[in-house]
């Protein structure tokens, strides 16, 4: 079974600054997918970024980028130029390819962007 | 148009009652999911279902049952509700197949409160 660990329950950052959220995972699979989801106070789950394990290049989506270290089983999210709208709970998630395609989530990091 | 919708958004009920939460997706996806988010915001898969198989997380009590009248709907039935069932329940859908990744789209969630 896969496990996903987020060791930072809460973080804060000043507007316009950069913050990094940590995630580690444990799996015996060689091929899998990793995700960061954002859940603002509206409760809606929003996909922020994804990474395929077979790709060495780190994924980037505008102000969001990841640092994927496969050997270390680490998958951190960097948010640059933080905005007030980035305030949310962030979940790291793992998916094993296959018929189930179920997401395994970490416990989440509550990020607050301060004005 | 809402891609994945759930009704109701809020549900308050007494212990021992039987209730259902409806989920509909208009994305033409063939796989649907139910996730449970507890009071500590921890998200856990309950079921994944397509027209070929139902995969049940082993920790889900058999009081919970998914029912799919057609590909666009996956309803969640809960019998004999208990206090511990209070949570936010999320429906999601994705397109299966291809052996790779297909994004899961989440509904807005249903907050269930059992008194």
CSV table of C-alpha atoms in Angstrom, one decimal:
chain,number,residue,atom,x,y,z
A,1,UNK,CA,0.0,0.0,0.0
A,2,UNK,CA,1.1,3.5,-0.7
A,3,UNK,CA,1.4,6.2,1.9
A,4,UNK,CA,1.8,10.0,1.5
A,5,UNK,CA,3.2,12.2,4.3
A,6,UNK,CA,2.9,15.9,4.6
A,7,UNK,CA,4.9,17.0,7.7
A,8,UNK,CA,3.8,20.6,7.8
A,9,UNK,CA,0.2,21.0,9.0
A,10,UNK,CA,0.3,24.8,8.7
A,11,UNK,CA,2.5,27.3,6.9
A,12,UNK,CA,2.3,31.0,6.2
A,13,UNK,CA,4.0,33.3,3.7
A,14,UNK,CA,4.0,37.0,2.9
A,15,UNK,CA,2.3,38.1,-0.2
A,16,UNK,CA,4.7,38.1,-3.2
A,17,UNK,CA,7.2,35.8,-1.5
A,18,UNK,CA,8.0,32.2,-2.2
A,19,UNK,CA,7.0,29.2,-0.2
A,20,UNK,CA,7.8,25.5,-0.4
A,21,UNK,CA,5.4,22.7,0.8
A,22,UNK,CA,6.9,19.3,1.5
A,23,UNK,CA,5.6,15.9,0.7
A,24,UNK,CA,7.2,12.4,0.9
A,25,UNK,CA,5.6,9.1,-0.2
A,26,UNK,CA,6.3,5.5,0.1
A,27,UNK,CA,5.7,3.0,-2.7
A,28,UNK,CA,7.2,-0.1,-4.3
A,29,UNK,CA,5.9,0.9,-7.7
A,30,UNK,CA,8.2,2.2,-10.4
A,31,UNK,CA,5.6,4.0,-12.4
A,32,UNK,CA,3.1,6.3,-10.8
A,33,UNK,CA,1.7,9.8,-10.7
A,34,UNK,CA,2.0,12.5,-8.1
A,35,UNK,CA,-0.3,15.5,-7.7
A,36,UNK,CA,-0.8,18.6,-5.7
A,37,UNK,CA,-4.4,19.6,-5.1
A,38,UNK,CA,-5.6,22.9,-3.6
A,39,UNK,CA,-8.8,23.1,-1.5
A,40,UNK,CA,-9.8,26.8,-0.8
A,41,UNK,CA,-12.4,27.6,1.8
A,42,UNK,CA,-15.1,27.0,-0.9
A,43,UNK,CA,-14.2,23.3,-0.4
A,44,UNK,CA,-13.7,22.6,-4.1
A,45,UNK,CA,-10.8,20.4,-4.9
A,46,UNK,CA,-8.6,21.9,-7.6
A,47,UNK,CA,-5.7,20.2,-9.4
A,48,UNK,CA,-2.6,22.4,-9.2
A,49,UNK,CA,0.1,20.4,-10.8
A,50,UNK,CA,0.9,16.8,-11.7
A,51,UNK,CA,4.1,14.8,-12.2
A,52,UNK,CA,4.7,11.5,-14.0
A,53,UNK,CA,7.3,9.4,-12.2
A,54,UNK,CA,8.9,8.3,-15.4
A,55,UNK,CA,9.7,12.0,-16.3
A,56,UNK,CA,12.8,13.4,-14.9
A,57,UNK,CA,11.9,17.0,-15.7
A,58,UNK,CA,10.1,18.8,-12.9
A,59,UNK,CA,6.6,19.9,-13.8
A,60,UNK,CA,5.8,23.7,-13.9
A,61,UNK,CA,2.5,25.5,-14.1
A,62,UNK,CA,2.9,29.3,-14.1
A,63,UNK,CA,3.8,30.2,-10.5
A,64,UNK,CA,3.7,26.6,-9.3
A,65,UNK,CA,6.6,24.2,-9.7
A,66,UNK,CA,7.6,20.9,-8.1
A,67,UNK,CA,10.9,19.4,-7.0
A,68,UNK,CA,10.6,15.7,-7.7
A,69,UNK,CA,13.3,13.5,-6.2
A,70,UNK,CA,12.3,9.9,-7.2
A,71,UNK,CA,15.1,8.2,-5.3
A,72,UNK,CA,14.3,10.1,-2.1
A,73,UNK,CA,10.6,9.7,-2.7
A,74,UNK,CA,10.1,13.4,-2.3
A,75,UNK,CA,7.7,15.7,-4.1
A,76,UNK,CA,7.7,19.3,-2.9
A,77,UNK,CA,5.6,22.2,-4.2
A,78,UNK,CA,7.0,25.7,-4.7
A,79,UNK,CA,4.7,28.6,-5.0
A,80,UNK,CA,6.4,31.8,-6.3
A,81,UNK,CA,5.0,35.3,-6.0
A,82,UNK,CA,2.4,34.1,-3.5
A,83,UNK,CA,-1.0,35.7,-3.8
A,84,UNK,CA,-3.9,36.1,-1.3
A,85,UNK,CA,-5.9,33.7,-3.4
A,86,UNK,CA,-3.3,31.0,-2.8
A,87,UNK,CA,-4.6,30.7,0.8
A,88,UNK,CA,-5.9,27.1,0.9
A,89,UNK,CA,-5.3,23.6,2.2
A,90,UNK,CA,-2.8,21.9,-0.1
A,91,UNK,CA,-2.9,18.1,-0.5
A,92,UNK,CA,-0.2,16.0,-2.0
A,93,UNK,CA,-1.6,12.8,-3.7
A,94,UNK,CA,-0.3,9.6,-5.3
A,95,UNK,CA,-1.9,7.5,-8.0
A,96,UNK,CA,-0.9,4.1,-9.2
A,97,UNK,CA,-1.8,3.4,-12.9
A,98,UNK,CA,-4.3,0.7,-13.4
A,99,UNK,CA,-8.0,0.1,-13.4
A,100,UNK,CA,-8.7,1.7,-10.0
A,101,UNK,CA,-6.7,4.9,-10.4
A,102,UNK,CA,-7.6,5.9,-6.9
A,103,UNK,CA,-5.9,8.8,-5.3
A,104,UNK,CA,-4.0,8.4,-2.0
A,105,UNK,CA,-3.8,11.8,-0.2
A,106,UNK,CA,-1.5,13.2,2.4
A,107,UNK,CA,-2.9,14.9,5.5
A,108,UNK,CA,-2.7,18.4,4.0
A,109,UNK,CA,-0.9,21.6,4.6
A,110,UNK,CA,-2.9,24.7,5.5
A,111,UNK,CA,-1.2,27.6,3.7
A,112,UNK,CA,-2.0,31.2,4.7
A,113,UNK,CA,-0.8,34.1,2.5
A,114,UNK,CA,-0.4,37.2,4.6
A,115,UNK,CA,-1.0,40.7,3.2
B,1,UNK,CA,-22.4,23.9,-16.9
B,2,UNK,CA,-21.3,22.1,-13.8
B,3,UNK,CA,-19.0,19.1,-14.7
B,4,UNK,CA,-19.6,17.1,-11.5
B,5,UNK,CA,-22.5,17.9,-9.3
B,6,UNK,CA,-23.7,16.5,-6.0
B,7,UNK,CA,-26.9,16.8,-4.2
B,8,UNK,CA,-27.5,17.8,-1.5
B,9,UNK,CA,-24.6,20.1,-0.5
B,10,UNK,CA,-25.6,19.8,3.1
B,11,UNK,CA,-27.4,17.0,4.9
B,12,UNK,CA,-28.3,16.9,8.6
B,13,UNK,CA,-29.9,13.7,9.9
B,14,UNK,CA,-30.4,11.6,13.0
B,15,UNK,CA,-28.4,8.5,14.0
B,16,UNK,CA,-29.9,5.3,12.6
B,17,UNK,CA,-31.4,6.9,9.5
B,18,UNK,CA,-30.7,5.8,5.9
B,19,UNK,CA,-29.7,8.5,3.5
B,20,UNK,CA,-28.4,8.9,-0.1
B,21,UNK,CA,-26.1,11.4,-1.8
B,22,UNK,CA,-26.5,11.8,-5.5
B,23,UNK,CA,-23.6,12.5,-7.9
B,24,UNK,CA,-23.9,13.3,-11.6
B,25,UNK,CA,-21.2,14.0,-14.2
B,26,UNK,CA,-21.7,15.5,-17.6
B,27,UNK,CA,-18.2,14.9,-18.9
B,28,UNK,CA,-18.8,11.6,-20.5
B,29,UNK,CA,-16.4,9.9,-18.1
B,30,UNK,CA,-16.7,6.2,-17.5
B,31,UNK,CA,-15.1,6.0,-14.0
B,32,UNK,CA,-16.5,7.6,-10.9
B,33,UNK,CA,-15.3,7.7,-7.3
B,34,UNK,CA,-16.4,8.5,-3.8
B,35,UNK,CA,-14.0,10.1,-1.3
B,36,UNK,CA,-14.5,10.9,2.4
B,37,UNK,CA,-13.0,13.9,4.1
B,38,UNK,CA,-13.1,13.7,7.9
B,39,UNK,CA,-13.1,16.5,10.5
B,40,UNK,CA,-9.3,16.7,10.3
B,41,UNK,CA,-9.5,17.3,6.6
B,42,UNK,CA,-8.0,13.9,5.8
B,43,UNK,CA,-9.3,12.6,2.4
B,44,UNK,CA,-9.7,8.9,1.8
B,45,UNK,CA,-10.9,6.9,-1.2
B,46,UNK,CA,-14.1,4.9,-0.5
B,47,UNK,CA,-15.0,3.4,-3.9
B,48,UNK,CA,-14.1,3.6,-7.5
B,49,UNK,CA,-16.5,2.3,-10.1
B,50,UNK,CA,-16.8,1.8,-13.8
B,51,UNK,CA,-19.1,-0.3,-15.8
B,52,UNK,CA,-16.8,-3.3,-15.4
B,53,UNK,CA,-15.8,-3.3,-11.8
B,54,UNK,CA,-16.4,-1.9,-8.3
B,55,UNK,CA,-13.3,-1.4,-6.2
B,56,UNK,CA,-14.1,-1.0,-2.5
B,57,UNK,CA,-11.6,0.3,0.1
B,58,UNK,CA,-11.4,-2.4,2.6
B,59,UNK,CA,-12.0,0.0,5.5
B,60,UNK,CA,-15.4,1.1,4.3
B,61,UNK,CA,-18.2,-0.4,6.4
B,62,UNK,CA,-20.8,-2.3,4.4
B,63,UNK,CA,-23.4,0.2,5.5
B,64,UNK,CA,-22.1,2.2,2.6
B,65,UNK,CA,-23.0,1.2,-0.9
B,66,UNK,CA,-22.5,2.9,-4.3
B,67,UNK,CA,-25.3,2.5,-6.8
B,68,UNK,CA,-25.0,3.5,-10.5
B,69,UNK,CA,-28.1,3.7,-12.5
B,70,UNK,CA,-26.1,4.7,-15.6
B,71,UNK,CA,-22.6,5.9,-16.5
B,72,UNK,CA,-23.3,9.5,-15.6
B,73,UNK,CA,-24.4,8.8,-12.0
B,74,UNK,CA,-22.9,7.2,-9.0
B,75,UNK,CA,-25.0,7.6,-5.8
B,76,UNK,CA,-23.9,6.8,-2.3
B,77,UNK,CA,-26.3,5.1,0.0
B,78,UNK,CA,-25.7,5.0,3.7
B,79,UNK,CA,-27.7,2.8,6.0
B,80,UNK,CA,-28.0,3.1,9.8
B,81,UNK,CA,-26.0,6.3,10.0
B,82,UNK,CA,-23.6,6.7,12.9
B,83,UNK,CA,-22.0,9.8,14.5
B,84,UNK,CA,-18.7,8.8,12.9
B,85,UNK,CA,-20.1,9.1,9.5
B,86,UNK,CA,-20.2,12.9,9.8
B,87,UNK,CA,-17.8,14.2,7.1
B,88,UNK,CA,-17.7,15.8,3.7
B,89,UNK,CA,-18.2,13.3,0.9
B,90,UNK,CA,-16.7,14.1,-2.5
B,91,UNK,CA,-17.7,12.5,-5.8
B,92,UNK,CA,-15.2,12.5,-8.7
B,93,UNK,CA,-15.0,11.2,-12.2
B,94,UNK,CA,-12.3,10.5,-14.8
B,95,UNK,CA,-12.0,8.8,-18.1
B,96,UNK,CA,-10.4,5.4,-17.8
B,97,UNK,CA,-8.3,3.6,-20.3
B,98,UNK,CA,-5.0,4.3,-22.1
B,99,UNK,CA,-2.9,2.9,-19.3
B,100,UNK,CA,-1.9,6.3,-18.2
B,101,UNK,CA,-3.2,9.3,-16.4
B,102,UNK,CA,-6.6,10.9,-16.7
B,103,UNK,CA,-7.5,13.8,-14.5
B,104,UNK,CA,-10.1,13.3,-11.8
B,105,UNK,CA,-12.7,16.1,-11.6
B,106,UNK,CA,-14.2,16.6,-8.2
B,107,UNK,CA,-17.7,17.6,-7.2
B,108,UNK,CA,-18.3,20.4,-4.7
B,109,UNK,CA,-18.8,18.0,-1.8
B,110,UNK,CA,-21.7,17.1,0.5
B,111,UNK,CA,-21.3,17.9,4.2
B,112,UNK,CA,-23.1,15.2,6.2
B,113,UNK,CA,-23.9,15.8,9.8
B,114,UNK,CA,-25.2,13.0,11.9
B,115,UNK,CA,-26.8,14.1,15.2
